[in-house]
Coordinates of C-alpha atoms and ligand atoms in Angstrom, one line a residue:
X1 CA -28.2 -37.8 -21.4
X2 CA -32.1 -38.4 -21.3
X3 CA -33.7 -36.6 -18.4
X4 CA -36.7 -36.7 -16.7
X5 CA -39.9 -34.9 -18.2
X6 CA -43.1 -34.6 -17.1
X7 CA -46.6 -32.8 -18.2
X8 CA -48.8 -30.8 -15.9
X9 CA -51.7 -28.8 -17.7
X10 CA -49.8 -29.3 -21.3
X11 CA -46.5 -27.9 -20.1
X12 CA -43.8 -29.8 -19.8
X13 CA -41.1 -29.6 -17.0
X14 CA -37.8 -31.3 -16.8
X15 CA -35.2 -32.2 -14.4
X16 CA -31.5 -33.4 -14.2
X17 CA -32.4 -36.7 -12.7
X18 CA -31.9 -39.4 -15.1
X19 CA -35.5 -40.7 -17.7
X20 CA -34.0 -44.4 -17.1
X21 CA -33.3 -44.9 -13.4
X22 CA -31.8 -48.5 -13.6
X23 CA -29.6 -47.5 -16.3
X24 CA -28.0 -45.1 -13.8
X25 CA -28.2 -47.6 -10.9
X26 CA -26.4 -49.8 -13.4
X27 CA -23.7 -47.5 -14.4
X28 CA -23.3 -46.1 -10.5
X29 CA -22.3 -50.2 -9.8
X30 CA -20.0 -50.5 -13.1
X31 CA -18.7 -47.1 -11.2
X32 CA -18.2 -48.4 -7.9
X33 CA -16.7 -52.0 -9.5
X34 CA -13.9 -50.2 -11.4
X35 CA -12.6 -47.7 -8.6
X36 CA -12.5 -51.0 -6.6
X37 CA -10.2 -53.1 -9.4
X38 CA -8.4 -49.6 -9.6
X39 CA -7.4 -49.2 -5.9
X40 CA -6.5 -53.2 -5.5
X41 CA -4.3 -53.2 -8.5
X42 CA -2.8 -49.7 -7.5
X43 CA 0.9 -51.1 -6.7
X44 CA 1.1 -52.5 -10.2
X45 CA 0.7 -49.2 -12.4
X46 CA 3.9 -46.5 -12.3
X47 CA 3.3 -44.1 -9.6
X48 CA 2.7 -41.1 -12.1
X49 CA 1.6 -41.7 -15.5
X50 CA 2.0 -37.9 -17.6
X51 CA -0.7 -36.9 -19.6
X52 CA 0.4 -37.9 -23.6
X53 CA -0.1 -34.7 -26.2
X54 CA -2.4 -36.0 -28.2
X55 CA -4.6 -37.0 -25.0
X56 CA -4.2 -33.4 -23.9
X57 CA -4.9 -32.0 -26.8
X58 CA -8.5 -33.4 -26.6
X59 CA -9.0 -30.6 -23.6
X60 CA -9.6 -28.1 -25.9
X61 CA -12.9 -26.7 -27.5
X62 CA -16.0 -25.2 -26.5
X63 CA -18.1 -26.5 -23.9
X64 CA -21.0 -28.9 -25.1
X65 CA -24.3 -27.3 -26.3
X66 CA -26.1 -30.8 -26.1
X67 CA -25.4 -33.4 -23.5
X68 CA -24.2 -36.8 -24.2
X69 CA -25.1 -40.3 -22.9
X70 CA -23.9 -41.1 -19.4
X71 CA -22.1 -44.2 -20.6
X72 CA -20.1 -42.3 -23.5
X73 CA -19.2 -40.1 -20.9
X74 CA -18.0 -42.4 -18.3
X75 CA -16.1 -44.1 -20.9
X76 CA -14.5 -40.9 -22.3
X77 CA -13.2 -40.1 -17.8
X78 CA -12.0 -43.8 -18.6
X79 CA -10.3 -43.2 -21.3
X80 CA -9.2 -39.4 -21.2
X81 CA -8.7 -39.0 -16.9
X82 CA -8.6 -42.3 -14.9
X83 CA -5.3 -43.1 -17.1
X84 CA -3.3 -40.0 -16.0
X85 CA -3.2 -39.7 -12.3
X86 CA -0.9 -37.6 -10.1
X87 CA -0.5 -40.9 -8.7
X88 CA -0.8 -39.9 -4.7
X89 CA -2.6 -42.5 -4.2
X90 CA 0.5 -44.8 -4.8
X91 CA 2.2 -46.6 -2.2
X92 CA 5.5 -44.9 -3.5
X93 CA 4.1 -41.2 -3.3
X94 CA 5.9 -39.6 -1.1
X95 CA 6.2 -35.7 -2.6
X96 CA 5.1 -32.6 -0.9
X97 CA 2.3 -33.9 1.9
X98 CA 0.2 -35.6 0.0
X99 CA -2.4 -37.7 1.2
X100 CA -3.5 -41.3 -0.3
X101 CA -6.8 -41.8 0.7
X102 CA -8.5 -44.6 2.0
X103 CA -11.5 -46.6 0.5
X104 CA -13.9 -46.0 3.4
X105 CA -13.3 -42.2 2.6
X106 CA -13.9 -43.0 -1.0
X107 CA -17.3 -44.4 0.2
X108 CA -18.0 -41.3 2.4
X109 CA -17.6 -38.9 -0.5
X110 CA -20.3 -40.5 -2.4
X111 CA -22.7 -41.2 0.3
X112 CA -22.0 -36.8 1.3
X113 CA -22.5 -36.2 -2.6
X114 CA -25.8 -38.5 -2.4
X115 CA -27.0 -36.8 0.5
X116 CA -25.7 -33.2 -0.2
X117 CA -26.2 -31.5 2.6
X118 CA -25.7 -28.1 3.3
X119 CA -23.3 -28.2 7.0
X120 CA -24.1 -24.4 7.8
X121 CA -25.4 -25.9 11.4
X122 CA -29.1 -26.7 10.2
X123 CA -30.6 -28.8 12.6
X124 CA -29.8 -32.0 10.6
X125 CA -28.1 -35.3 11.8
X126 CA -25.1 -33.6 9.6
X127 CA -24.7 -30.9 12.6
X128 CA -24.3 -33.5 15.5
X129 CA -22.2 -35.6 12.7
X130 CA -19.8 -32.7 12.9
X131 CA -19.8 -31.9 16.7
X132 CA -19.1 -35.3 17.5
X133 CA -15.9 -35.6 15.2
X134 CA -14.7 -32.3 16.6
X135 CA -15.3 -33.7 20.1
X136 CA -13.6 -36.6 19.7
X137 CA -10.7 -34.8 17.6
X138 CA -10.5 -32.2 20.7
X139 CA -10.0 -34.5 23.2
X140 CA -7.7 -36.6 20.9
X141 CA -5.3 -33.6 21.0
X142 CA -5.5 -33.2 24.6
X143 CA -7.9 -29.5 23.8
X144 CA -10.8 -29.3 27.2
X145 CA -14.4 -30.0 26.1
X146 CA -16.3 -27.2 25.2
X147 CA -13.6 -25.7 22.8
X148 CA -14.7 -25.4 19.1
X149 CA -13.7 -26.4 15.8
X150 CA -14.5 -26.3 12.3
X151 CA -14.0 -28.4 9.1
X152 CA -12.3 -27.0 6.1
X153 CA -11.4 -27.4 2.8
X154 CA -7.5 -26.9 3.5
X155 CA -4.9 -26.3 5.9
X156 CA -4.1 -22.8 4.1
X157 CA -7.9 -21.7 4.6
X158 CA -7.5 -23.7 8.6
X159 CA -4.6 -21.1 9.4
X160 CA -6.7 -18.1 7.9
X161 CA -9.3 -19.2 10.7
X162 CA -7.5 -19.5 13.3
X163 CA -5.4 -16.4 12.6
X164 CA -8.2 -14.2 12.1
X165 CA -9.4 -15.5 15.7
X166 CA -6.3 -14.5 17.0
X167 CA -6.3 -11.2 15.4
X168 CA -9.6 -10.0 17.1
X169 CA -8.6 -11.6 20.1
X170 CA -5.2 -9.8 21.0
X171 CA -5.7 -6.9 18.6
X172 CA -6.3 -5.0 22.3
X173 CA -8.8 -2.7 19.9
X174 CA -12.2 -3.9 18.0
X175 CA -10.6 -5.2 14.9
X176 CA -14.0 -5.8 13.1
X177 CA -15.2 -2.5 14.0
X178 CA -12.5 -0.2 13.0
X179 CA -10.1 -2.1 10.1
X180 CA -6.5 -2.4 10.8
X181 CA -4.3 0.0 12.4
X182 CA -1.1 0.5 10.5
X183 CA 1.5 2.7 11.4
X184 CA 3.5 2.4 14.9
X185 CA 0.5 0.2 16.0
X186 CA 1.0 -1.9 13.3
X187 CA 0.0 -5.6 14.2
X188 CA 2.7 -8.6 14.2
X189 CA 2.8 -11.7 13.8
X190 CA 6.0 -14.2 14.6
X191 CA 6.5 -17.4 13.2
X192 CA 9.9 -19.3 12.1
X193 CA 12.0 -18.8 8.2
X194 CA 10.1 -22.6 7.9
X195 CA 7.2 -21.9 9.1
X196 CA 4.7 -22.7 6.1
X197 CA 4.1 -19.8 2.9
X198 CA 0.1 -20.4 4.4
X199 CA 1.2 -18.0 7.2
X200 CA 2.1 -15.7 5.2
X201 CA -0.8 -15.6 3.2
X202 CA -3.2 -15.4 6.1
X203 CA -1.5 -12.7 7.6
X204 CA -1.4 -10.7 4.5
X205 CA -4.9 -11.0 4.0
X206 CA -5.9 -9.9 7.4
X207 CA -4.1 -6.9 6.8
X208 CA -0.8 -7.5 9.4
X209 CA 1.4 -6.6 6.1
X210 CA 4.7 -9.0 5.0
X211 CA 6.4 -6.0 7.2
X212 CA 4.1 -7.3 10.1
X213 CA 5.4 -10.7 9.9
X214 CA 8.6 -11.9 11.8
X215 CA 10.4 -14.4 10.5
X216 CA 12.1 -15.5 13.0
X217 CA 15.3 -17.5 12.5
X218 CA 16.1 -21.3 13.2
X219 CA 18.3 -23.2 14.9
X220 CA 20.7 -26.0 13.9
X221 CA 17.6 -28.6 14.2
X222 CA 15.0 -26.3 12.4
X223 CA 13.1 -24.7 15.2
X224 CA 12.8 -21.6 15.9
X225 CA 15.0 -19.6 17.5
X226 CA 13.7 -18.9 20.5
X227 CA 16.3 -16.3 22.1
X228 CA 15.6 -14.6 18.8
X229 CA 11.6 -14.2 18.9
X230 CA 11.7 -13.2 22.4
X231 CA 14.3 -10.2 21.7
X232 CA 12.0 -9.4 18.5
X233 CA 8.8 -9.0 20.9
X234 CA 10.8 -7.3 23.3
X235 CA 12.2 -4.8 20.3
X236 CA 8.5 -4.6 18.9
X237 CA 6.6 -3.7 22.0
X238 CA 9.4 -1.0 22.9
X239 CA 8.3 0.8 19.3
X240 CA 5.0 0.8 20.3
X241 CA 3.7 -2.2 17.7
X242 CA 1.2 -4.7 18.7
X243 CA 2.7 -8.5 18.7
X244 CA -0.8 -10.3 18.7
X245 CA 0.5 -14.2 17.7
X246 CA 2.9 -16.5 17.5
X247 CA 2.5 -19.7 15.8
X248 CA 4.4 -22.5 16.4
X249 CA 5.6 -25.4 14.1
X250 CA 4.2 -29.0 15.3
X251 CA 6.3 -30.5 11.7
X252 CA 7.6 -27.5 9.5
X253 CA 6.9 -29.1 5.6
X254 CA 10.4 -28.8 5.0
X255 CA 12.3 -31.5 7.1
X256 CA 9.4 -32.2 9.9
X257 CA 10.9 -30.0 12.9
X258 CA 8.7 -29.6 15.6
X259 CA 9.4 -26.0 18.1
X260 CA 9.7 -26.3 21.5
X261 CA 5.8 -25.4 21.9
X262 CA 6.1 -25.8 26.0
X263 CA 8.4 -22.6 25.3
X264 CA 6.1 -20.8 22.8
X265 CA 3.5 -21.2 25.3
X266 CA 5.3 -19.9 28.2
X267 CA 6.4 -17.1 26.0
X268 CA 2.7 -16.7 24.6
X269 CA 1.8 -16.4 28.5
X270 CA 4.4 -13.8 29.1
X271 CA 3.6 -11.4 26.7
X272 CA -0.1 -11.9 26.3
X273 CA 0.4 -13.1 23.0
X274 CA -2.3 -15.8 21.2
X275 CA -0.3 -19.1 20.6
X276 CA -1.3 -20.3 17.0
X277 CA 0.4 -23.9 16.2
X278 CA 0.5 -25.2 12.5
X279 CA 0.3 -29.2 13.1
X280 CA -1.2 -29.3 9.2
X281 CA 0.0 -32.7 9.0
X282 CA 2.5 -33.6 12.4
X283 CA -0.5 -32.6 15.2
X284 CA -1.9 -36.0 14.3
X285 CA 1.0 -37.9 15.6
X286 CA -1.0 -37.1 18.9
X287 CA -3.0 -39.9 17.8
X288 CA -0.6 -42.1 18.5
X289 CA 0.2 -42.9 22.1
X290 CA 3.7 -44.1 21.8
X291 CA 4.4 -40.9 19.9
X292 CA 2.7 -37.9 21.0
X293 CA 5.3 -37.1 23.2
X294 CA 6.7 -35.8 20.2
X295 CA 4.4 -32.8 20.0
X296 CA 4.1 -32.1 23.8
X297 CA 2.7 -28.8 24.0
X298 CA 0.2 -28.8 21.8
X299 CA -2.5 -28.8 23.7
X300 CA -1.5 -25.9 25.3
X301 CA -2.1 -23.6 22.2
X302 CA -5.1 -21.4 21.6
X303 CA -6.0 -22.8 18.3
X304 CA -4.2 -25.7 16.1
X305 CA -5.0 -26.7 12.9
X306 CA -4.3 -30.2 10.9
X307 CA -5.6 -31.9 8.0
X308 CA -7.4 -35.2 7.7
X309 CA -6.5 -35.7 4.2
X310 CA -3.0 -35.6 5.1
X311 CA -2.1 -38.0 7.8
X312 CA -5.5 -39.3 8.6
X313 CA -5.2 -40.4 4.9
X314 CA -8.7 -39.1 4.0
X315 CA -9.6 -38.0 0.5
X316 CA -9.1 -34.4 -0.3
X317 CA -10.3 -32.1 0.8
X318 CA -10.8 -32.2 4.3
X319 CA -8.5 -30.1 7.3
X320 CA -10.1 -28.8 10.3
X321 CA -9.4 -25.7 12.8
X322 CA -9.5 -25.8 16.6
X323 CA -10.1 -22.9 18.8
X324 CA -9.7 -23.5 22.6
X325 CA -11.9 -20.8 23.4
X326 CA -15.1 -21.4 21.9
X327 CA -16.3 -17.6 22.8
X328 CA -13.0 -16.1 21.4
X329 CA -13.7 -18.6 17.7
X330 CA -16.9 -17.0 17.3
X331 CA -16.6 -13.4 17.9
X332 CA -13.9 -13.6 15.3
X333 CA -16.7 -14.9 12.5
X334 CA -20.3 -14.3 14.4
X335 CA -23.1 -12.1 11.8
X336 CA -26.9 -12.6 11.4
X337 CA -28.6 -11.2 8.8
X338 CA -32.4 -11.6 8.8
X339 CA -32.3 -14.4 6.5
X340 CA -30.2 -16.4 8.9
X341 CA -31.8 -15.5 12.2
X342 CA -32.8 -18.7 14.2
X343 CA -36.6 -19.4 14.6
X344 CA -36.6 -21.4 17.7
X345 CA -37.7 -24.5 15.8
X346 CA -38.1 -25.9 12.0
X347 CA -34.8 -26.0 10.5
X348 CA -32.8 -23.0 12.0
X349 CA -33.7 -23.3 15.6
X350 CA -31.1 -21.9 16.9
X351 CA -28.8 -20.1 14.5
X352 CA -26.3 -21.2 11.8
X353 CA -23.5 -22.4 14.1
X354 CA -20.7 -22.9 11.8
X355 CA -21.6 -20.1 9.8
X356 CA -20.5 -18.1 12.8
X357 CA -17.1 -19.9 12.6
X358 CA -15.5 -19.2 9.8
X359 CA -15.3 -17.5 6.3
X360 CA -18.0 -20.3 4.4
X361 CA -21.7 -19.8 5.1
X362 CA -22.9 -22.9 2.9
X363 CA -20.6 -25.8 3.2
X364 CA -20.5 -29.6 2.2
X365 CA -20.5 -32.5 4.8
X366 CA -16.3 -33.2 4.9
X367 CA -17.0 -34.3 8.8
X368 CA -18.7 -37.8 7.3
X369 CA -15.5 -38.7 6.2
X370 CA -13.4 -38.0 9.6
X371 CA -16.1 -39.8 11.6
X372 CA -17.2 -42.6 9.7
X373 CA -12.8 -43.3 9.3
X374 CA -12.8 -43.0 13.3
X375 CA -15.6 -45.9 13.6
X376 CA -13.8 -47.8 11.3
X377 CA -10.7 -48.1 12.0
X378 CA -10.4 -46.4 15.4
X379 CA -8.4 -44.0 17.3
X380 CA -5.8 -47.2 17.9
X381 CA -6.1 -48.0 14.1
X382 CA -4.8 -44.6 13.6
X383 CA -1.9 -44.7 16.8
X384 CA -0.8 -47.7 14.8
X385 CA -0.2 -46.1 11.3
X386 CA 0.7 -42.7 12.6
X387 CA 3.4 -44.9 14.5
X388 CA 3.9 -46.9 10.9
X389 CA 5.1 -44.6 9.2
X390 CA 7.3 -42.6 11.5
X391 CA 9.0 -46.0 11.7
X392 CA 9.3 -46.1 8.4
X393 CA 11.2 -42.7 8.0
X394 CA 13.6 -44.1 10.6
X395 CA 14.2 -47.3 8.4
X396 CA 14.8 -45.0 5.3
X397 CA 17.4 -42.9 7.9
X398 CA 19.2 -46.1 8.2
X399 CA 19.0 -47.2 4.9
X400 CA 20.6 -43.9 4.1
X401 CA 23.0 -43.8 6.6
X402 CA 24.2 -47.3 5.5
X403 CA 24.9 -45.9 1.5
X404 CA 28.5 -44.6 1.3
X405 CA 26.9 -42.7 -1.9
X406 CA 24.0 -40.7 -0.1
X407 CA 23.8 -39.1 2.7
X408 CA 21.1 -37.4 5.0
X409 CA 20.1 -33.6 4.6
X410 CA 18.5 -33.0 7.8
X411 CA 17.6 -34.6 11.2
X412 CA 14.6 -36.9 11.0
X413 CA 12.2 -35.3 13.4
X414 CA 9.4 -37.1 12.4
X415 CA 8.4 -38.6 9.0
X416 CA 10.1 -36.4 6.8
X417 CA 13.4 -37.7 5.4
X418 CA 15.8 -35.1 3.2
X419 CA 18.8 -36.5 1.9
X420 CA 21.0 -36.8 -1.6
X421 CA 23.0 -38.5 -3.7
X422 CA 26.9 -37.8 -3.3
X423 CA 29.6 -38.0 -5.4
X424 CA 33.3 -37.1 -5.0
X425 CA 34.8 -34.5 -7.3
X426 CA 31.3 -32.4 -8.2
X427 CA 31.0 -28.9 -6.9
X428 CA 28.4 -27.6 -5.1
X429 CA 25.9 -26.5 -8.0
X430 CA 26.7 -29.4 -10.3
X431 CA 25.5 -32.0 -7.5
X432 CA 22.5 -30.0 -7.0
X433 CA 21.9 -30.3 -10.5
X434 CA 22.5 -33.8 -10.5
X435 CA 20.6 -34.6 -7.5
X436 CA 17.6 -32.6 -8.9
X437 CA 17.5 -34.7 -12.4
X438 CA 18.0 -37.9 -10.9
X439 CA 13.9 -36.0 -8.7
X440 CA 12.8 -36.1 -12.4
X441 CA 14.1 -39.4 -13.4
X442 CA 12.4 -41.2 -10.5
X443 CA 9.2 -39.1 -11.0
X444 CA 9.1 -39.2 -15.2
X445 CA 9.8 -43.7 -15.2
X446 CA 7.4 -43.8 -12.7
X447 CA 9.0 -45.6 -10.0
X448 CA 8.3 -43.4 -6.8
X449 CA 8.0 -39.4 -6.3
X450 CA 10.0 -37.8 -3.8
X451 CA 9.6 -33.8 -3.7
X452 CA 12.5 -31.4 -3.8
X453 CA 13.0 -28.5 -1.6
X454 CA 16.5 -26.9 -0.5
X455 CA 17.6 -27.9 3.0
X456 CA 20.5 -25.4 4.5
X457 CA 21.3 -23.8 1.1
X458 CA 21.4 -27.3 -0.8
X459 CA 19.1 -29.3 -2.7
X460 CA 17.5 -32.4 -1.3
X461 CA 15.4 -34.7 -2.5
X462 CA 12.4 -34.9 0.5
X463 CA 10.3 -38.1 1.3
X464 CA 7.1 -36.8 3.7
X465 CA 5.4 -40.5 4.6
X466 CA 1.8 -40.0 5.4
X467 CA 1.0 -43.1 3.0
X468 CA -0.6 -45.8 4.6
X469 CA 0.4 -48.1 1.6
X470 CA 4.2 -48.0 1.8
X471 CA 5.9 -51.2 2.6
X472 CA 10.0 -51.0 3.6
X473 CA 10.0 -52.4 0.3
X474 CA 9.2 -49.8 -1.3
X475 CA 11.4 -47.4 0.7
X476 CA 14.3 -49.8 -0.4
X477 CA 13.2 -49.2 -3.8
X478 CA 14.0 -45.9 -3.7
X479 CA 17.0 -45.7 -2.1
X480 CA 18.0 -48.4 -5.3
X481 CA 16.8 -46.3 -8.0
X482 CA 18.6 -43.2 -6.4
X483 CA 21.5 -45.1 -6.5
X484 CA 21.2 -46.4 -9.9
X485 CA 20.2 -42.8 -11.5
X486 CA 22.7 -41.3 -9.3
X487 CA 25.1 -43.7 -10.9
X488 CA 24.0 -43.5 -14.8
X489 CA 24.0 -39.7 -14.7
X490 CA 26.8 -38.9 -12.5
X491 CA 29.2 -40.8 -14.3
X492 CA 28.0 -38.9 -17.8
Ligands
LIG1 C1 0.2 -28.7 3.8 C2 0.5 -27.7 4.9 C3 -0.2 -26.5 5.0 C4 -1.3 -26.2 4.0 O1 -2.3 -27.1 3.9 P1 -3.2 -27.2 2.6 O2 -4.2 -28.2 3.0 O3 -2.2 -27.7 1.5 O4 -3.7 -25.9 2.3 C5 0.1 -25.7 6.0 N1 1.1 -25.9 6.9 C6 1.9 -27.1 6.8 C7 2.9 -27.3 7.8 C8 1.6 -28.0 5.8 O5 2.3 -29.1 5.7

């Protein structure tokens, strides 16, 4: 594109910024139109649309020595990338948890880009922007004021947090200072066999070991075992090791259970133990009134961690960590090199706050989205969707339970429905096989998309609802076009 020049004594300079503002105020509106005409006629396209060869072939090549016009450009994302969604933003998306989005978030994200600034905890409106959403998130959950929180770009990165808090703050030794101890003082972490592959991560990277991690069995419903994980403490501080955390489940990914976390906080009490819960997308059920009981506990943990762009629908990426003790977050993260010491005024006047909070010293300005989507639809907006949709995964338990030809996988907890297609006659493997085709028939014509996971052994097709799109309609949609795939292939 034509950029900005300019001469000062005979030497020209450039920029990035566009030569012909009104030509980009122009395209920015053409922009803004056609994400609009796309969201409103969302319903009407398949939910997934595969990329075509010959379309992906075009993603090949070296990258661009001279830049092109911004129009050519837009029109090759409208040709090449608008087309081919993953389609999460569908009313019939239901795989994994995937957020849809909502417009006002759409609107956030380009007001952040506009005003790109850096959230490190300058002393910019972004800053108060940020404690304010945490505040009102904190006392959403039932967490006392004064207890801290930070914005991230994922649950996975959220656990990491508020693991790493936990590890300095039960390590019973100055973590920071001196490494890991291995060896008979090995640190462990216990978490349930559904607790999400997150955990692992995070405790791997801060050094606990996979032989560090229990994986403590479940019960009938999916929650953990709790006769179990109090024996493997028991066993584990009788060998000398160091159990540091437990983390509970508020909604395991795979069927929604939620652990008894009254109990995990009793048991966290007993045994000095920091109580970690993973609420990645079932904490925000708090949000609804009617509901929360559901997740009683939570606010007894030492840190939680959710996402916004899961069931607060914002668009990715957006999850956020709380820490009950603010003191506790911070020594986990705090450093101040000369270049960040606070100056008592100007724009560090009093130190990089969320810099001392977690692993990203620069980061963007995700807490627009949470708090301009609080103002406009409200903590009751929410209640009612949050309360939607967990309605809706009992009408699709119904719906199921009504269909002599499919039948449920796991109790519905909360908004997660596994169940399958059944057919007399088939062995075990061949109805997995045929329950996991008729997954890629629904996802390849475009109709819906379910995930698949194994419940118990078995395979199940998995509906998570945190789509604020869905109608009942659509849920009887799918329980039609399981039955009619299920039909067609079964009989082959
Ligand atoms: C999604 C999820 C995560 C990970 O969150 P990301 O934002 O995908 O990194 C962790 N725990 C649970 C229970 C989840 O559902």
């Amino acid at each position: 594109m034509r950029t900005a020049t300019a001469q000062d004594e005979g030497i020209e300079e450039h920029s990035l910024d566009p030569a012909d503002w009104e030509a980009f105020r122009t395209l920015g509106h053409r922009v803004v139109d056609d994400l609009t005409t796309l969201l409103i006629g969302v319903r009407e396209r398949p939910v997934w649309t595969p990329v075509p060869a010959e379309s992906a072939a075009t993603f090949q090549g070296p990258a661009p020595r001279a830049g092109m016009e911004l129009e050519e450009m837009y029109r090759e994302v409208q040709e090449r990338i608008l087309p081919y969604p993953l389609g999460n933003i569908h009313p019939r998306h239901w795989g994994w948890v995937m957020g849809t989005g909502t417009p006002v978030s759409v609107l956030a994200d380009f007001i952040i880009a506009g005003m790109n600034t850096n959230c490190a905890g300058f002393a910019s409106a972004a800053t108060l922007v940020e404690e304010q959403a945490l505040a009102w998130l904190a006392e959403a959950f039932g967490f006392p004021a004064g207890s801290s929180g930070l914005f991230v770009s994922s649950g996975s990165l959220a656990n990491l947090t508020a693991l790493a808090a936990a590890r300095s703050a039960k390590a019973g030794y100055d973590v920071r200072e001196e490494g890991v101890r291995g060896g008979a003082e090995q640190l462990v972490l216990y978490c349930s066999s559904e607790a999400h592959s997150s955990i692992q991560k995070a405790a791997e990277l801060l050094g606990c070991g996979r032989s560090g991690i229990r994986s403590v069995p479940v019960r009938e419903d999916f929650t953990i075992d709790l006769v179990a994980l109090e024996r493997a403490v028991v066993e584990d501080k009788a060998a000398g090791r160091r159990p540091f955390c437990v983390v509970g489940n508020a909604g395991t990914v795979n069927t929604g259970a939620v652990d008894d976390l009254h109990a995990l906080a009793d048991l966290a009490r007993r045994y000095d133990l920091w109580f970690h819960v993973d609420g990645a997308f079932a904490a925000l059920v708090a949000l609804s009134p009617g509901d929360r009981h559901l997740v009683a506990g939570l606010e007894r943990a030492d840190s939680v961690v959710f996402c916004p762009h899961k069931w607060m629908y914002l668009t990715y990426d957006c999850s956020c960590v709380l820490v009950r003790d603010a003191a506790l977050h911070r020594a986990a993260f705090a450093l101040t090199p000369a270049y960040l010491a606070p100056n008592g005024r100007g724009l560090v006047p009093r130190g990089l706050s969320f810099s001392h909070l977690g692993v990203d010293l620069s980061r963007g300005f995700r807490a627009l989205k949470v708090w301009m989507a609080l103002k406009a639809h409200g903590l009751d907006g929410y209640g009612r969707m949050v309360a939607q949709n967990l309605d809706q995964a009992r009408y699709l338990g119904a719906l199921i339970a009504a269909e002599r030809g499919l039948e449920l996988m796991a109790p519905i907890a909360l908004n997660v429905v596994c169940f399958r297609f059944r057919q007399e006659g088939l062995d075990p493997a061949a109805l997995d096989a045929l329950n996991a085709e008729i997954l890629m028939r629904l996802q390849e014509e475009g109709l819906a998309a379910p995930s698949g996971t194994v419940v118990g052994g078995r395979f199940a097709l998995r509906v998570a609802i945190v789509n604020h799109r869905t109608r009942r309609g659509d849920l009887r949609a799918l329980v039609e076009g399981v039955r009619r795939w299920g039909g067609d292939l079964g009989r082959k």
